[in-house]
Amino acid sequence: QVQLVESGGGLVQAGGSLRLSCAASGRTFSPYAMGWFRQAPGKEREFVARIRWTGGTTYYADSVKDRFTISRDNAKNTVYLQMNSLKPEDSAIYYCAASSVYSATDPRRFGSWGQGTQVTVSS
């Protein structure tokens, strides 16, 4: 199993932007897809965005479509989440995860997880 470490979270005002990074380490890293999820207090873990490692096809939750952009740098084993026009309801712990399934949005289909990074959007 690979190690995933998120960074880039913080406190921003509504309408602001953040870019999250997720760096993978380990002897080998060959996921089918990488995803971002988030979890707010008292809520279930929620799918945010997914990207295929080969080809780069992306998919977004309706709640973040047109505001968030997922990308990856295969050479650096790193995935990013650019978050623009942030809203208070985006506040959550954000997790990156790796999957051996191309098109999954269910967190149970992702086998490797980072520790999470806190994103707080003030109103």
CSV table of C-alpha atoms in Angstrom, one decimal:
chain,number,residue,atom,x,y,z
A,1,GLN,CA,0.0,0.0,0.0
A,2,VAL,CA,1.2,3.5,-0.8
A,3,GLN,CA,1.5,6.4,1.5
A,4,LEU,CA,-0.5,9.5,0.7
A,5,VAL,CA,0.0,12.9,2.3
A,6,GLU,CA,-2.3,15.9,1.7
A,7,SER,CA,-1.3,19.5,2.2
A,8,GLY,CA,-2.5,23.0,1.3
A,9,GLY,CA,-5.6,23.3,3.5
A,10,GLY,CA,-6.3,26.4,5.6
A,11,LEU,CA,-8.7,29.1,6.4
A,12,VAL,CA,-10.1,31.3,3.6
A,13,GLN,CA,-13.0,33.7,3.2
A,14,ALA,CA,-16.0,32.8,1.1
A,15,GLY,CA,-15.2,33.4,-2.6
A,16,GLY,CA,-11.5,32.6,-2.0
A,17,SER,CA,-9.3,29.9,-3.4
A,18,LEU,CA,-7.1,27.1,-2.2
A,19,ARG,CA,-5.0,24.4,-3.9
A,20,LEU,CA,-4.6,21.1,-2.2
A,21,SER,CA,-1.8,18.7,-3.0
A,22,CYS,CA,-1.5,15.0,-2.4
A,23,ALA,CA,1.9,13.4,-2.6
A,24,ALA,CA,2.3,9.6,-2.9
A,25,SER,CA,5.3,7.7,-1.8
A,26,GLY,CA,6.3,4.0,-1.9
A,27,ARG,CA,8.3,1.7,-4.0
A,28,THR,CA,5.6,1.7,-6.7
A,29,PHE,CA,2.6,3.8,-7.4
A,30,SER,CA,0.2,2.8,-10.3
A,31,PRO,CA,-3.4,3.6,-9.4
A,32,TYR,CA,-6.2,3.4,-11.9
A,33,ALA,CA,-7.6,6.6,-10.5
A,34,MET,CA,-7.1,9.1,-7.8
A,35,GLY,CA,-9.9,10.9,-5.9
A,36,TRP,CA,-10.6,13.6,-3.5
A,37,PHE,CA,-13.2,13.2,-0.8
A,38,ARG,CA,-14.3,15.4,2.1
A,39,GLN,CA,-16.0,14.9,5.4
A,40,ALA,CA,-17.6,17.5,7.6
A,41,PRO,CA,-18.5,17.0,11.2
A,42,GLY,CA,-21.4,14.6,11.6
A,43,LYS,CA,-21.5,13.9,7.9
A,44,GLU,CA,-20.6,10.9,5.7
A,45,ARG,CA,-17.5,11.0,3.6
A,46,GLU,CA,-18.5,12.7,0.3
A,47,PHE,CA,-17.0,12.2,-3.1
A,48,VAL,CA,-15.6,15.4,-4.6
A,49,ALA,CA,-13.6,14.7,-7.7
A,50,ARG,CA,-11.8,11.8,-9.5
A,51,ILE,CA,-9.1,11.6,-12.2
A,52,ARG,CA,-7.8,8.6,-14.2
A,53,TRP,CA,-4.1,8.3,-13.8
A,54,THR,CA,-3.7,7.3,-17.4
A,55,GLY,CA,-5.4,9.7,-19.8
A,56,GLY,CA,-6.5,12.2,-17.1
A,57,THR,CA,-10.3,11.8,-17.5
A,58,THR,CA,-12.0,13.8,-14.7
A,59,TYR,CA,-15.3,13.6,-13.0
A,60,TYR,CA,-16.8,15.9,-10.4
A,61,ALA,CA,-19.6,16.0,-7.8
A,62,ASP,CA,-22.4,18.4,-8.9
A,63,SER,CA,-21.7,20.5,-5.7
A,64,VAL,CA,-18.2,21.4,-6.9
A,65,LYS,CA,-18.5,21.3,-10.7
A,66,ASP,CA,-17.3,24.5,-12.4
A,67,ARG,CA,-15.5,25.6,-9.2
A,68,PHE,CA,-13.0,22.8,-8.5
A,69,THR,CA,-10.4,21.3,-10.8
A,70,ILE,CA,-8.6,18.0,-10.2
A,71,SER,CA,-5.2,17.4,-11.9
A,72,ARG,CA,-2.2,15.2,-11.5
A,73,ASP,CA,1.5,15.1,-12.2
A,74,ASN,CA,2.3,11.5,-12.9
A,75,ALA,CA,6.1,12.1,-12.8
A,76,LYS,CA,5.8,13.6,-9.3
A,77,ASN,CA,3.2,11.1,-8.1
A,78,THR,CA,1.1,14.0,-7.0
A,79,VAL,CA,-2.6,14.9,-7.4
A,80,TYR,CA,-4.0,18.4,-6.9
A,81,LEU,CA,-7.3,20.0,-6.2
A,82,GLN,CA,-7.7,23.6,-7.2
A,83,MET,CA,-10.7,25.1,-5.3
A,84,ASN,CA,-12.2,28.4,-6.4
A,85,SER,CA,-15.2,30.4,-5.4
A,86,LEU,CA,-15.2,28.6,-2.1
A,87,LYS,CA,-18.4,28.5,0.0
A,88,PRO,CA,-18.8,27.9,3.7
A,89,GLU,CA,-20.5,24.6,2.9
A,90,ASP,CA,-17.1,23.4,1.4
A,91,SER,CA,-15.6,23.4,4.9
A,92,ALA,CA,-14.5,19.9,5.7
A,93,ILE,CA,-11.5,17.7,6.1
A,94,TYR,CA,-10.3,16.8,2.5
A,95,TYR,CA,-8.8,13.4,1.8
A,96,CYS,CA,-7.1,12.1,-1.3
A,97,ALA,CA,-7.3,8.4,-2.1
A,98,ALA,CA,-6.1,5.9,-4.7
A,99,SER,CA,-8.3,3.3,-6.4
A,100,SER,CA,-7.8,0.2,-8.6
A,101,VAL,CA,-11.2,1.0,-10.2
A,102,TYR,CA,-11.3,3.5,-13.1
A,103,SER,CA,-14.7,5.1,-12.4
A,104,ALA,CA,-15.5,4.7,-8.7
A,105,THR,CA,-17.0,7.4,-6.6
A,106,ASP,CA,-17.7,5.2,-3.6
A,107,PRO,CA,-15.0,5.6,-0.9
A,108,ARG,CA,-15.1,1.9,-0.3
A,109,ARG,CA,-13.6,1.4,-3.7
A,110,PHE,CA,-10.5,3.4,-2.7
A,111,GLY,CA,-7.9,1.4,-0.9
A,112,SER,CA,-5.2,3.9,0.1
A,113,TRP,CA,-6.0,7.2,1.9
A,114,GLY,CA,-4.2,10.2,3.2
A,115,GLN,CA,-4.5,11.6,6.6
A,116,GLY,CA,-6.6,14.6,5.5
A,117,THR,CA,-6.2,18.3,5.4
A,118,GLN,CA,-8.6,20.8,7.0
A,119,VAL,CA,-10.3,23.4,4.8
A,120,THR,CA,-12.4,26.1,6.5
A,121,VAL,CA,-14.3,28.7,4.6
A,122,SER,CA,-15.6,31.6,6.7
A,123,SER,CA,-18.7,33.6,5.8
